[in-house]
Structures are given as structure tokens and as C-alpha cells.
Coordinates of C-alpha atoms in Angstrom, one line a residue:
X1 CA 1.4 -31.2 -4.7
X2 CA 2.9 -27.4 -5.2
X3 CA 6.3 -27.1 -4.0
X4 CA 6.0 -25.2 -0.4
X5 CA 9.1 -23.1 -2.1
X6 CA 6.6 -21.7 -3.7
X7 CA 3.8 -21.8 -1.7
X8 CA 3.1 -17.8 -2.2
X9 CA 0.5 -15.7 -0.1
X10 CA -1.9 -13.3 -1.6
X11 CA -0.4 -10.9 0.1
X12 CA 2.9 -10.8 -1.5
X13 CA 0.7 -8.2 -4.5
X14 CA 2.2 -6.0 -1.4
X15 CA 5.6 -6.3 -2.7
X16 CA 3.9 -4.6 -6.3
X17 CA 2.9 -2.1 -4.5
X18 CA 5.7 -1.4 -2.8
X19 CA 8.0 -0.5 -5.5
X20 CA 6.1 0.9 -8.4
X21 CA 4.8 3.6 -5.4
X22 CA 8.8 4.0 -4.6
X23 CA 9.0 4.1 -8.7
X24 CA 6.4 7.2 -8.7
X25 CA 8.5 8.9 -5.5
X26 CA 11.6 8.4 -7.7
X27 CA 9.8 9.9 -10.7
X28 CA 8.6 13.1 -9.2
X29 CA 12.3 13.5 -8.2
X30 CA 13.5 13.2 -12.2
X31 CA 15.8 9.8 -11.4
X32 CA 14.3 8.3 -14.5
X33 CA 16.6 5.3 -14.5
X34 CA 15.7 4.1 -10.7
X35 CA 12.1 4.9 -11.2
X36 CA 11.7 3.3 -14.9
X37 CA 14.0 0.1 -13.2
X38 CA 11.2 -0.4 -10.4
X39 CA 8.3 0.0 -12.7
X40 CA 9.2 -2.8 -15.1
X41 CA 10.0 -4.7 -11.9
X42 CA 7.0 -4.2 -10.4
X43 CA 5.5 -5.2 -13.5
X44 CA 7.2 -8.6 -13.9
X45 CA 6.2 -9.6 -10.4
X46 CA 2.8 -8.2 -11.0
X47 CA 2.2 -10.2 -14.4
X48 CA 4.0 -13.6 -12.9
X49 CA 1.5 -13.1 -9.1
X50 CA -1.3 -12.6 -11.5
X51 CA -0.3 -15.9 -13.4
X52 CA 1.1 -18.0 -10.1
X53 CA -2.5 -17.4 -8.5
X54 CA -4.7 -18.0 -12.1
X55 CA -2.8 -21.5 -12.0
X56 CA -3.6 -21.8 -8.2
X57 CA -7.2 -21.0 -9.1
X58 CA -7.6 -23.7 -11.8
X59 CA -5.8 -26.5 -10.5
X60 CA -5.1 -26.1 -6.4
X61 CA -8.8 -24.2 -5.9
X62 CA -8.8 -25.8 -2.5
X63 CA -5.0 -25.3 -1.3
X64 CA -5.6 -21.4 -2.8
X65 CA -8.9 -21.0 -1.0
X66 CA -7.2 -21.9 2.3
X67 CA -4.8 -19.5 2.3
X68 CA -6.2 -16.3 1.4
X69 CA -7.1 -14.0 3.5
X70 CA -9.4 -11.4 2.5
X71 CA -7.8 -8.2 4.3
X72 CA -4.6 -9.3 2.7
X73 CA -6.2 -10.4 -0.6
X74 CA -6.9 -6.3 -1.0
X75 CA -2.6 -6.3 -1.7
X76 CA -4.1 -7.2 -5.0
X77 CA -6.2 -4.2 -5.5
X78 CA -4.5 -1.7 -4.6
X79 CA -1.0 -3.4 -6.0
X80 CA -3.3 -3.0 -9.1
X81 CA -4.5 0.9 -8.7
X82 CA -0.6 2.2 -7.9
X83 CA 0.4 0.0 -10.8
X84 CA -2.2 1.8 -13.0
X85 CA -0.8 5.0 -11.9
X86 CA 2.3 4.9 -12.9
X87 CA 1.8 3.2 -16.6
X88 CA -0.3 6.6 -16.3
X89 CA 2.6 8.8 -15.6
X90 CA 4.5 6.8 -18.6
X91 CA 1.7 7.4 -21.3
X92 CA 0.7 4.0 -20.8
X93 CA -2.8 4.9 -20.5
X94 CA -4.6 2.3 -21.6
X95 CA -3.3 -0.3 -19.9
X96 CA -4.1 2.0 -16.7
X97 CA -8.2 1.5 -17.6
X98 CA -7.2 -2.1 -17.7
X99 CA -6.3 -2.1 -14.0
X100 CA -8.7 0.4 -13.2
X101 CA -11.4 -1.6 -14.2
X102 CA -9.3 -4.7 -12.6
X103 CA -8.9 -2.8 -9.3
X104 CA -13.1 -1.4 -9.3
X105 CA -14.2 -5.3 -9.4
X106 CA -12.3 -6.9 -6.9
X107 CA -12.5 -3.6 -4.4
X108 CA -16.3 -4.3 -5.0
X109 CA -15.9 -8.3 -4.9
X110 CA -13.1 -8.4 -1.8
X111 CA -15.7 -6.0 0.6
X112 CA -18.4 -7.9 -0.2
X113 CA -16.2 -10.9 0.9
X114 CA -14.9 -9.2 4.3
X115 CA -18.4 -7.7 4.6
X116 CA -19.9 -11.5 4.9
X117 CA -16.8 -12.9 7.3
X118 CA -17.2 -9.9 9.9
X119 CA -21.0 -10.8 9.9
X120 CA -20.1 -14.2 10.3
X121 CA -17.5 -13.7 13.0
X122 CA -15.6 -16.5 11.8
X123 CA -11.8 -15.0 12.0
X124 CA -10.1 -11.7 13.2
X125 CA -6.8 -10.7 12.2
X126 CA -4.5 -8.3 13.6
X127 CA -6.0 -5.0 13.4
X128 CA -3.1 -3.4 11.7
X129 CA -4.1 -5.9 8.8
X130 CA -7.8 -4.3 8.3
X131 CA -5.9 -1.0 7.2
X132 CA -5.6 -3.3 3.6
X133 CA -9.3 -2.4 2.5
X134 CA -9.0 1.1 2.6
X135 CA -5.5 1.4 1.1
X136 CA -7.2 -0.3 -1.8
X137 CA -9.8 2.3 -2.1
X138 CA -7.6 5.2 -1.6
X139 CA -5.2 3.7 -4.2
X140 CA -8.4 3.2 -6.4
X141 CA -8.7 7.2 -5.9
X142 CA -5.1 8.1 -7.2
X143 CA -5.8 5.8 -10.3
X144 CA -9.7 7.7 -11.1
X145 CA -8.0 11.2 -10.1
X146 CA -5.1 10.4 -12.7
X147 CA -7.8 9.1 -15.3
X148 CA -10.4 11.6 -14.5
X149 CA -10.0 13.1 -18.1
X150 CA -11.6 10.3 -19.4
X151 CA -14.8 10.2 -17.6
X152 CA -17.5 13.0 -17.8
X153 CA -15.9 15.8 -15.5
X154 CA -19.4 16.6 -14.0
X155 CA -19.6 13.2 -12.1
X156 CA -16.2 12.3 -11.9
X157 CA -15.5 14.2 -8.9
X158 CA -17.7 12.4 -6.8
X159 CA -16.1 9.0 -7.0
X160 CA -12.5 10.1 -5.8
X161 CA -13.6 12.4 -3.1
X162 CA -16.3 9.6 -2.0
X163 CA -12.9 6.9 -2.1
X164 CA -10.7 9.6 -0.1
X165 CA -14.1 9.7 2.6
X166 CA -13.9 6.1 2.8
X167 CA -10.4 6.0 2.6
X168 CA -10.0 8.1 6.2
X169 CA -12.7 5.8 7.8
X170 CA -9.6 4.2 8.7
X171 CA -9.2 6.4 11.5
X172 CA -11.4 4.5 13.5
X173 CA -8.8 1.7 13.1
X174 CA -6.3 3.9 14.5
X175 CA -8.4 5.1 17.7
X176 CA -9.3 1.4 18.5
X177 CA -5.5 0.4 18.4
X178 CA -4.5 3.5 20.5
X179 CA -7.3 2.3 23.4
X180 CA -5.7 -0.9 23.3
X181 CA -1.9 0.1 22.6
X182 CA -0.9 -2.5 24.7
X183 CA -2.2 -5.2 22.7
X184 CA -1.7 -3.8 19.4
X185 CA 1.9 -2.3 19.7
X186 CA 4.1 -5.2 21.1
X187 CA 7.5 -4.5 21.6
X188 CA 8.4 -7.8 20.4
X189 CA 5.8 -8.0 17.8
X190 CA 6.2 -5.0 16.1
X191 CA 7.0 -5.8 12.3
X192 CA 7.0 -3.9 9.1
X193 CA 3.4 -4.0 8.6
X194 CA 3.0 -1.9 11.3
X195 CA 4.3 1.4 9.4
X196 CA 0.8 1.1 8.0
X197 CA -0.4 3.5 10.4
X198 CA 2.0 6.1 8.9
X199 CA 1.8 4.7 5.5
X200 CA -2.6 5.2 5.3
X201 CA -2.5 8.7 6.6
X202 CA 0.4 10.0 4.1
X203 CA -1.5 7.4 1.2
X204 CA -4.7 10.1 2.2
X205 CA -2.4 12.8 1.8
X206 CA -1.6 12.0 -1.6
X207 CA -5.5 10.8 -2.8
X208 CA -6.7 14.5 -1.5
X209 CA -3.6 16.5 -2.9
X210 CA -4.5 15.0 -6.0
X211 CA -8.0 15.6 -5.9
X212 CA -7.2 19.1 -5.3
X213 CA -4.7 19.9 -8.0
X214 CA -6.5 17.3 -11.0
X215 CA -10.5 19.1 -10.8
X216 CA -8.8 22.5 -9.6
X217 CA -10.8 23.1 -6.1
X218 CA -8.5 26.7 -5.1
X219 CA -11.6 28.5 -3.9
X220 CA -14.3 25.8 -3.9
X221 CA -16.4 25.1 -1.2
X222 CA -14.7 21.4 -0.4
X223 CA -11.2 22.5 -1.0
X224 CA -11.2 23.7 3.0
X225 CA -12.4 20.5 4.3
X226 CA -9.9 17.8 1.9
X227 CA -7.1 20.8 2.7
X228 CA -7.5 20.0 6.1
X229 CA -7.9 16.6 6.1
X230 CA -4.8 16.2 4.2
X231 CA -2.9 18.4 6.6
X232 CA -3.5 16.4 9.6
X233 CA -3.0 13.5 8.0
X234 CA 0.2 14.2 6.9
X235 CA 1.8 15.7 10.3
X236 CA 0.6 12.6 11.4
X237 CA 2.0 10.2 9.1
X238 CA 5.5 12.1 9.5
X239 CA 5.6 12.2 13.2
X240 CA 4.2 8.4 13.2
X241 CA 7.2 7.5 11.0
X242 CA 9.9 9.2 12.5
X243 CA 8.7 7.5 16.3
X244 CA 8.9 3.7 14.4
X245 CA 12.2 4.3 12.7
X246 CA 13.5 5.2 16.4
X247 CA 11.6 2.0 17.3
X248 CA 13.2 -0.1 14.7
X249 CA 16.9 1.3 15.8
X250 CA 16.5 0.2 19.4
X251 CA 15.0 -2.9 18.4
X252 CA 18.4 -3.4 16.5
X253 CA 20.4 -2.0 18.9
X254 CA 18.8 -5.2 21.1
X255 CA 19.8 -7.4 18.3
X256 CA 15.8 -8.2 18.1
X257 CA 15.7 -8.0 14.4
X258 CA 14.9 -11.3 12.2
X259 CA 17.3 -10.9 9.5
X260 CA 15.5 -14.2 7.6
X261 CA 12.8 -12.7 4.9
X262 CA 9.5 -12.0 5.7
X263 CA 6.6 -10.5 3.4
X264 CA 6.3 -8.3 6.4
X265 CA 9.1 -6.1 4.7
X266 CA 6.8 -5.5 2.1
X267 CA 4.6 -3.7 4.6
X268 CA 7.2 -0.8 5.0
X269 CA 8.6 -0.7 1.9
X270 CA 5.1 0.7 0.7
X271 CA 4.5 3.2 3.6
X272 CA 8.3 4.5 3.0
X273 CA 7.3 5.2 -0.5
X274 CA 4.2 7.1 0.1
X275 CA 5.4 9.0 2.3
X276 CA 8.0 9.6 0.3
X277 CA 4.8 10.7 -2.4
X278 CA 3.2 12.7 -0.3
X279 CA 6.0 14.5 1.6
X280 CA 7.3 15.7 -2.4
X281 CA 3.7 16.9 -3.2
X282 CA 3.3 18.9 0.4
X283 CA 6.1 20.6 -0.4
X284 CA 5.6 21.2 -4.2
X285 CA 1.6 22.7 -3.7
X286 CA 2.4 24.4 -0.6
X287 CA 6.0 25.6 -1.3
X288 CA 8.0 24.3 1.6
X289 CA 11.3 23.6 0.1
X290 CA 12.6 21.9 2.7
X291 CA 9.8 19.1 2.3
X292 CA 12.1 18.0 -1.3
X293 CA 15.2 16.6 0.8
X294 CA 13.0 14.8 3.4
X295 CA 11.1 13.2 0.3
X296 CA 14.2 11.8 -1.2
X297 CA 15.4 10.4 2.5
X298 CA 11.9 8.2 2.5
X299 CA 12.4 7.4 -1.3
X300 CA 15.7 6.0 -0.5
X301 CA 14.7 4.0 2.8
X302 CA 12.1 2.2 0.6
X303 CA 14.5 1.9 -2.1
X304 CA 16.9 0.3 0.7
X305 CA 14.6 -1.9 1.9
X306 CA 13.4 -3.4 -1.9
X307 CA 17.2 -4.3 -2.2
X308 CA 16.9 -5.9 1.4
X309 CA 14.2 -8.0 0.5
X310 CA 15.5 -9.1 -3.4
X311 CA 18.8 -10.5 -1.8
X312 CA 16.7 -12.5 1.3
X313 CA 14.6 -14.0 -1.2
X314 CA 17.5 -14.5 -3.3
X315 CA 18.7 -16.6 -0.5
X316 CA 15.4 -17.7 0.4
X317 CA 15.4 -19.7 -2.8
X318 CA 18.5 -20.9 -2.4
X319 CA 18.2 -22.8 0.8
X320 CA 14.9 -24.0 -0.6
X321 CA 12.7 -23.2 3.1
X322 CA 8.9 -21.8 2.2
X323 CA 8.4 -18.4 3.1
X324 CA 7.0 -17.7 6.2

């Protein structure tokens, strides 16, 4: 039997995600020791996930097969493609192909699965949950748009800005949770995972500055249509945030706050950091100044809540109760 202590759910490749993103927010900002410290963090969770669910695969098949769900599975993708790109930003550049290639299969394997369960009706999951797919291909974006010097330049192109297309499909997940707001956006409910819908738009915001700045599109044909794409998506992302940090203050205000640890955490601490991403390179390639301070206000939120969510699962451990 494994130990339900360590009975771990795919999705905690979120928690990968959330810091070596914060790590990158950290970097652009030059604090070198904060941004190198969640790297090699990230890393070691990454590496001992990677091993926990190998293990899981050979000798629990069954217990792993019942507990994975495939929206959530896509943590491991895109844990893998912001992973990627930052050993990228630190030189290590082969070890980003590694995960590139790592990040293209299962994309490609984990759609396919989601692809054959939505045809087969058999399960839906909250709809904040379905945002996991396209994070994976937008974080698949950053990693190509990073590595594109490595590929032949004149088809290269196509695969990022295709990813950032697919990427904004998400939209319609947005517009179907606005219809049915009521359903979707529980007072009670509302968790972490729900600064997704802030966290998507501003990950889009980063996927189409990069595109713009890597393959140099000042003056091309498409660099009106990502431009504007990018700008709605970050107003959107920043007004979305700022409306469910005021949510989470009245909802501790109301004492309506589990304190106990939840992977849910996870699914802020990675919107935080993006937006902390995509706030820094708003401001940078469209010289708003201001845009630097804000950046540094949602890298140190997410760097807040990593430290939240080390110490509950610090004492998580210690009382020995599975994570929930």
C-alpha cells in the first residue's frame, strides 16, 4: 500500500510551475539570489514528481491511473515548458530541448487523452480546471520562442504564433463562465485556482510579447494583430487580479479562509508570477515605467505565497494527514 501521506496528485507539477515562473519574474528584476533559490527548488520538486509518479507508474499503475486527471495532468507540461525556460535564461540550454521535447509529447499525448474523455462524456470538471490545456500550450510557446534559434527561422515562426492562437481559445472558457457566473464564481468556493482567469490572459501576454521581440515583427503584417491581442489581454488580466485580491481580503475579513494546505495555493502562486512576467515586459517594450513597481508587487505576492505553502506542508507532514 503507498502511504496516503504521500498519496500526491498530478497536479502538484503546479507547484513547479509556480515558482520557477516567480524565479523568471525575479530574474528580469536582477535579484539573482531569490530567482536562482527558486530555480533549483523548482527543480528538486520537479526531478523528485518526475520520480514519485515513474514509481507510481511501475508498481501502483492502478492506484496512479485512478487519480489523474487529465486537465490537471497538463501541470506536468507546462511545469515542464516554464521549467525549460528558465535553464534557458541560465545557459542551460540543452537541458531546455530536453523538456521541450518532454513538454511537445505529452501536450500531444494529454489532448489526445482529454480529446477521447469529452467525446466520451464520462467526467466534467470545474471549468476553471479546463484552463490547464492551454496554459500548457502557451507555456510550450515561451519555451519554442526562447529556443527558436535553434530551429530553421523560416518555419519556426509558425509554431509559436499557432500555440499563442490556441493558447487564446481559452476565451471561450471565460465567456461560458461569465454566462453562468453564478455557478462558476461561488463565494464560498472561490479558491486559488480561480486566479487562472487572470493568470491565462497575462501567460498570453507574455507568449505574444515574446513572439514579437524574439523573430523581430516592428512593422510586419501580424505584429498589429498579436499587439492587440496582447493588449487586451493584459488590461484584462490586471483588472481581473486586482477584483480577486479584493475578493480574497473580504473573504478574510469573514474569517472564510482555510488556513490548512491545499494544492489550490499552487493555482495562484502561478498566476501571481506571470503576471508578475508580463506586467515587467509591458512596461519594458512599451516604456511605461510605472509598470516596474507593480511587477515587483505581484513577484512578491507569489513569492509570499510559495513561503505560505512550504511551511503548511511543513506541517502537513508533520501531523502525518494526506493532502487534500
Amino acid at each position: 500500500m503507498v502511504s496516503k501521506k504521500f498519496n500526491i496528485p498530478v497536479s502538484a507539477f503546479s507547484s513547479v510551475m509556480g515558482m520557477e515562473i516567480s524565479s523568471i519574474a525575479f530574474h528580469f528584476h536582477g535579484l539573482v539570489a531569490i530567482s536562482e533559490f527558486l530555480e533549483y527548488l523548482g527543480l528538486i520538486v520537479y526531478v523528485f514528481l518526475v520520480l514519485y509518479f515513474v514509481f507510481m507508474l511501475v508498481y501502483h499503475k492502478k492506484i496512479l491511473k485512478n487519480k489523474t486527471m487529465v486537465p490537471a495532468s497538463f501541470t506536468f507540461a507546462a511545469g515542464s515548458s516554464v521549467l525549460g525556460s528558465r535553464l534557458y535564461m541560465g545557459n542551460l540550454i540543452f537541458f531546455s530541448k530536453i523538456l521541450l521535447l518532454i513538454a511537445i509529447i505529452f501536450i500531444i499525448y494529454l489532448w489526445f487523452l482529454l480529446l477521447a474523455k469529452t467525446i466520451r462524456k464520462r467526467e466534467t470538471p470545474e471549468i476553471y480546471i479546463m484552463f490547464m490545456p492551454f496554459i500548457g500550450v502557451l507555456s510550450l510557446s515561451n519555451l519554442f520562442t526562447h529556443l527558436h534559434g535553434a530551429f530553421n527561422p523560416a518555419i519556426s515562426i509558425w509554431v509559436p504564433i499557432s500555440l499563442f492562437i490556441i493558447g487564446n481559445l481559452s476565451w471561450i472558457i471565460t465567456i461560458l463562465s461569465f454566462i453562468n457566473y453564478r455557478r462558476y464564481f461561488n463565494y464560498r468556493s472561490l479558491n486559488g485556482f480561480y486566479m487562472i482567469y487572470a493568470g491565462i490572459a497575462s501567460l498570453s501576454t507574455v507568449s505574444g510579447t515574446l513572439i514579437i521581440e524574439n523573430y523581430g515583427l516592428h512593422g510586419n503584417g501580424l505584429y498589429g494583430l498579436i499587439h492587440g491581442i496582447v493588449i487586451v489581454d493584459y488590461i484584462y488580466s490586471v483588472g481581473l487580479s486586482i477584483f480577486l485580491i479584493i475578493f480574497f481580503i473580504l473573504k478574510i475579513i469573514k474569517k472564510s479562509i482555510d488556513l490548512n494546505y491545499k494544492i489550490s495555493i499552487w493555482g495562484a502562486v502561478f498566476p501571481f508570477g506571470v503576471l508578475s512576467s508580463a506586467t515587467y515586459l509591458t512596461g519594458k517594450y512599451n516604456h511605461i515605467n510605472i509598470l516596474s513597481p507593480l511587477s515587483l508587487v505581484y513577484a512578491s505576492i507569489a513569492l509570499s505565497l510559495i513561503i505560505i505553502a512550504i511551511i503548511q506542508i511543513i506541517i502537513l507532514l508533520g501531523k502525518g494527514k494526506p493532502d487534500r
